[in-house]
mmCIF file of C-alpha atoms in Angstrom:
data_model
loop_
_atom_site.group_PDB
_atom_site.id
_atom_site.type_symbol
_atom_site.label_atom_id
_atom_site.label_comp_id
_atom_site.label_asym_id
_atom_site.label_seq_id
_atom_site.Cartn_x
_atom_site.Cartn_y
_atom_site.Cartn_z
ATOM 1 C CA UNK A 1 -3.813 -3.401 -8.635
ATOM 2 C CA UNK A 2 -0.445 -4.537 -9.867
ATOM 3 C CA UNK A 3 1.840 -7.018 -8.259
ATOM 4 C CA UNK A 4 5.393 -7.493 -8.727
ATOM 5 C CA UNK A 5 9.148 -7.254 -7.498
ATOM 6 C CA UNK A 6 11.601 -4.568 -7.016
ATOM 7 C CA UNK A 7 14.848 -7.143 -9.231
ATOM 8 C CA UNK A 8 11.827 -7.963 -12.015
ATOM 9 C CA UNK A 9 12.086 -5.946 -15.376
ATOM 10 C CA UNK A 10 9.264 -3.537 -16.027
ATOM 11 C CA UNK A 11 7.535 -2.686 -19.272
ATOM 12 C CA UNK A 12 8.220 0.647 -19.580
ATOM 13 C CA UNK A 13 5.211 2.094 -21.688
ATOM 14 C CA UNK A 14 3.283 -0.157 -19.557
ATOM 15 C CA UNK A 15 3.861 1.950 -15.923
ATOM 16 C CA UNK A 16 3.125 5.832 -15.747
ATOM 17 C CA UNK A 17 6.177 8.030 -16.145
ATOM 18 C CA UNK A 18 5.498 8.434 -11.986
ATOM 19 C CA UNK A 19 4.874 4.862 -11.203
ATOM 20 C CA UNK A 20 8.604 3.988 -12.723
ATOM 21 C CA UNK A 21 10.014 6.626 -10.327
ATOM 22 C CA UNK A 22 8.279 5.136 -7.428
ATOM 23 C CA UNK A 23 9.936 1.945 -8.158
ATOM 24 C CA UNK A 24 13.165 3.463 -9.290
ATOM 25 C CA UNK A 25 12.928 4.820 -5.648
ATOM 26 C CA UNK A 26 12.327 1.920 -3.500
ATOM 27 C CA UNK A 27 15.150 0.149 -5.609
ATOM 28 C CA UNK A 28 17.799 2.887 -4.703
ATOM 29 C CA UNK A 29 16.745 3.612 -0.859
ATOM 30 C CA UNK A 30 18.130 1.450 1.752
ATOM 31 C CA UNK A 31 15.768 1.692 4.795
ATOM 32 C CA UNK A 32 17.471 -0.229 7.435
ATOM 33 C CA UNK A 33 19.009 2.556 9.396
ATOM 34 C CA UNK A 34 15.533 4.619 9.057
ATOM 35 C CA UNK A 35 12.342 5.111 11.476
ATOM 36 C CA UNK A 36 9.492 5.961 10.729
ATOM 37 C CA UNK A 37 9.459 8.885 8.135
ATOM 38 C CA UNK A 38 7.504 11.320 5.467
ATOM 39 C CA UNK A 39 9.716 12.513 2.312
ATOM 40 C CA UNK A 40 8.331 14.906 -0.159
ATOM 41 C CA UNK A 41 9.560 13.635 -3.333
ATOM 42 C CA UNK A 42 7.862 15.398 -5.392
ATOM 43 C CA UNK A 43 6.018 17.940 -3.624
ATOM 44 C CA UNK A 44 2.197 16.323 -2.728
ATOM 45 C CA UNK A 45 2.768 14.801 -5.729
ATOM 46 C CA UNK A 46 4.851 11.528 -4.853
ATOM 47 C CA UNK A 47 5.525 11.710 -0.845
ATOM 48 C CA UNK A 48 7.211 8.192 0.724
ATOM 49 C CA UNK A 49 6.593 7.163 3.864
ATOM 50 C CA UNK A 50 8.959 5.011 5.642
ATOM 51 C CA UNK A 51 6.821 2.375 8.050
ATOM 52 C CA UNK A 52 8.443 0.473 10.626
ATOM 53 C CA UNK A 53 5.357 -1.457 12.513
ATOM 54 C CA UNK A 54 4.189 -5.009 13.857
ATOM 55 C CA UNK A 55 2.184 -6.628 11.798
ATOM 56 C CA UNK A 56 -1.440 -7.840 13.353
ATOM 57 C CA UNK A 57 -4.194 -10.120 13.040
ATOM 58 C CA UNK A 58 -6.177 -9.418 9.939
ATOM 59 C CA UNK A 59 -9.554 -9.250 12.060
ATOM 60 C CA UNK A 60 -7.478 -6.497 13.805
ATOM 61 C CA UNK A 61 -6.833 -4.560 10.644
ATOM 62 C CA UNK A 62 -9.201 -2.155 8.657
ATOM 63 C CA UNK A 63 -10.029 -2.385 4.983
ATOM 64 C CA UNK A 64 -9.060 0.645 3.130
ATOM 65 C CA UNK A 65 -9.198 3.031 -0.284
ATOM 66 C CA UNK A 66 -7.331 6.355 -1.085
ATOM 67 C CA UNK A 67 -9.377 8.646 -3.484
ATOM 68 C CA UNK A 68 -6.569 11.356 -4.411
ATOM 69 C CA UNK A 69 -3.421 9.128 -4.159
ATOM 70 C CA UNK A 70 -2.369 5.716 -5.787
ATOM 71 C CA UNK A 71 -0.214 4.005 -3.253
ATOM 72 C CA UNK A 72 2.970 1.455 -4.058
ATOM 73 C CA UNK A 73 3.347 -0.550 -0.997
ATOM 74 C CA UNK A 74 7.007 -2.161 -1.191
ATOM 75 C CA UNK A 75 8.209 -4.412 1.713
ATOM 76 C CA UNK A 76 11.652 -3.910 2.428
ATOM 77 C CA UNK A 77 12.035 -6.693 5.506
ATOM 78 C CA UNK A 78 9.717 -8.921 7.104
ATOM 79 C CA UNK A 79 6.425 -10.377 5.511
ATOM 80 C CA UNK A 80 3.206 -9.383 5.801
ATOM 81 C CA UNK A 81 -0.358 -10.449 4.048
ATOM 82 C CA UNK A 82 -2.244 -7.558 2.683
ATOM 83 C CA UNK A 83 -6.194 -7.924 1.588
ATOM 84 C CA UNK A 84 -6.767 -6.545 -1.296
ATOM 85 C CA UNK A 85 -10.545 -6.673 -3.654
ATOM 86 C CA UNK A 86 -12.014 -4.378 -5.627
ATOM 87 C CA UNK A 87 -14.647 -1.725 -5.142
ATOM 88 C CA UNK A 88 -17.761 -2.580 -6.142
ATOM 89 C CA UNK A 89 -19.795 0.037 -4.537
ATOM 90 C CA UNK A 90 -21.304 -2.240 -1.444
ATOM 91 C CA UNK A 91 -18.862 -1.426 0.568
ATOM 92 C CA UNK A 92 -20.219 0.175 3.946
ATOM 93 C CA UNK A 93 -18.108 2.911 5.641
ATOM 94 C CA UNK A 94 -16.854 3.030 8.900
ATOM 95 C CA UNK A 95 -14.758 6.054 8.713
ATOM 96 C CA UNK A 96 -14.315 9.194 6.339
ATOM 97 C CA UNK A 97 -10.659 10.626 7.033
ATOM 98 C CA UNK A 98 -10.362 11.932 3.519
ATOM 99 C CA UNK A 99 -9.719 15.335 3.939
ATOM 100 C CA UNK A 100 -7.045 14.648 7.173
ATOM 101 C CA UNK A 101 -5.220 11.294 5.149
ATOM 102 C CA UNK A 102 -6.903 10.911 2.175
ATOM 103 C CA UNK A 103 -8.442 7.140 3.493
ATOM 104 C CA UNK A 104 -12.008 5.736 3.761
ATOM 105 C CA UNK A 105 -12.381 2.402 6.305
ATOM 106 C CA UNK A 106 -14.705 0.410 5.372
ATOM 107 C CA UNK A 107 -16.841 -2.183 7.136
ATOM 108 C CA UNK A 108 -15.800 -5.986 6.857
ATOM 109 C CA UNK A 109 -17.398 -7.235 4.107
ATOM 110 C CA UNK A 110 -17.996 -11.126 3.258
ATOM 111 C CA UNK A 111 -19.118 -10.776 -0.332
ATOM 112 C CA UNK A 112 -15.955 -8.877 -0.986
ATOM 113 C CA UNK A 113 -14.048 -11.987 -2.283
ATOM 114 C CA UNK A 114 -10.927 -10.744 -0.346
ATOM 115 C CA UNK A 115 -7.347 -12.230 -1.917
ATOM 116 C CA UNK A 116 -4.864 -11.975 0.673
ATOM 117 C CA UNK A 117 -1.386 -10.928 -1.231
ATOM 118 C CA UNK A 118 2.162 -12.249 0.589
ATOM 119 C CA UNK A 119 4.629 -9.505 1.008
ATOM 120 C CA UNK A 120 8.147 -10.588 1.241
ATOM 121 C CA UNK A 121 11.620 -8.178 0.852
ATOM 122 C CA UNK A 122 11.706 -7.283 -2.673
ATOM 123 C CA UNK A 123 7.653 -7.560 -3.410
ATOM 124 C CA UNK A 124 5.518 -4.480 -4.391
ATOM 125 C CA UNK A 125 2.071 -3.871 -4.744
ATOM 126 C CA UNK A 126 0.431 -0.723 -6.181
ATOM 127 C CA UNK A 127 -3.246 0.110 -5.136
ATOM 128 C CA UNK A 128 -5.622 2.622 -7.019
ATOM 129 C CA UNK A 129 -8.655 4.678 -6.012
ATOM 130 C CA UNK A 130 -10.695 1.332 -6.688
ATOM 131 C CA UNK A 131 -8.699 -1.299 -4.556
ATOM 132 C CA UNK A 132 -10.133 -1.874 -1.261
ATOM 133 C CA UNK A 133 -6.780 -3.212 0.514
ATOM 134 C CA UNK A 134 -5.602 -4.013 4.636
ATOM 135 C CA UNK A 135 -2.329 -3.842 5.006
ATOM 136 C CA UNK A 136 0.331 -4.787 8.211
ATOM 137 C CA UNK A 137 -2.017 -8.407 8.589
ATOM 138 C CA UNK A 138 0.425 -10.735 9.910
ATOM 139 C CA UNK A 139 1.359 -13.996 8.081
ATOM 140 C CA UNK A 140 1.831 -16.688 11.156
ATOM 141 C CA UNK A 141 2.701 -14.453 14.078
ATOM 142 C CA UNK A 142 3.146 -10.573 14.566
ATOM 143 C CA UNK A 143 6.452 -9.739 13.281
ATOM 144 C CA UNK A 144 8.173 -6.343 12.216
ATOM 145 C CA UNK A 145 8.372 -5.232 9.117
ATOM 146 C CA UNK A 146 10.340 -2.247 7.370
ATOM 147 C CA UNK A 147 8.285 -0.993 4.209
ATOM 148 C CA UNK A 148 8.368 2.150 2.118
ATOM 149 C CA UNK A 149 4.940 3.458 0.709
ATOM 150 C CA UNK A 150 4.997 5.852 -1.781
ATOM 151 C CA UNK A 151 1.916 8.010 -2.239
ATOM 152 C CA UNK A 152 1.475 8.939 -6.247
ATOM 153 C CA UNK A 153 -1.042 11.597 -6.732
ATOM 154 C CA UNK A 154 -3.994 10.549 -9.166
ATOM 155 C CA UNK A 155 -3.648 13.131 -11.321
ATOM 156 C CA UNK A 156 -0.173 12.956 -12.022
ATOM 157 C CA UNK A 157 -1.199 8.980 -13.806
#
């Protein structure tokens, strides 16, 4: 998992060739004037998806991993907590939907250790196959929030 913000100077060798795009893109793209939206930016391999949702209670909120996609989560307006822990492998599931979105739910788990991450306008967090994370959990109150996610295939790292 890597944490950071959209105005903060990468190191280049550090990020994948397709992880600097994704952040190149949610630098240029102004969201305000969009809904809810999938872009192919690369064909399956880098798709965005615009998300303009209410955030929730965490308890309300499912813990989740991707297996084929890396995702950079980048929060455009509003605030939002996200969960994130690794996967250790005792994790149960609640819900295969890999081959229809590429996502596993898992069960709430109270060894996990979860580290709830705040997500203000200019913050981005990328998640990998192994982080377990629940995003749209509301900080004080449900509130909107205007995010762009961008979906960076595995194989392209």
């Amino acid at each position: 998992m890597i944490f950071g913000h959209i105005n903060a100077k990468e190191t280049g060798p550090a990020y994948a060739l397709p992880i600097q795009e994704a952040i190149r893109y949610c630098r240029e793209t102004d969201v305000s004037g969009m809904g809810e939206s999938k872009i192919p930016l690369n064909g399956d391999a880098m798709i965005a998806l615009i998300c303009d949702r209410v955030t929730e209670a965490k308890e309300k909120k499912l813990p989740e991993v991707h297996r084929k996609y890396a995702e950079l989560q980048f929060m455009a307006e509003g605030s939002e907590l996200i969960g994130y822990y690794p996967d250790l492998g005792d994790n149960e599931l609640l819900q295969d939907c890999l081959e229809e979105k590429d996502t596993l739910y898992y069960k709430e788990n109270p060894k996990s250790g979860e580290v709830m991450l705040q997500m203000t306008p200019g913050t981005y967090a990328i998640f990998f196959p192994e982080d377990v994370h629940r995003p749209f959990c509301q900080v004080d109150r449900p509130e909107r929030v205007k995010k762009i996610v961008v979906k960076i295939a595995i194989d392209t790292l």
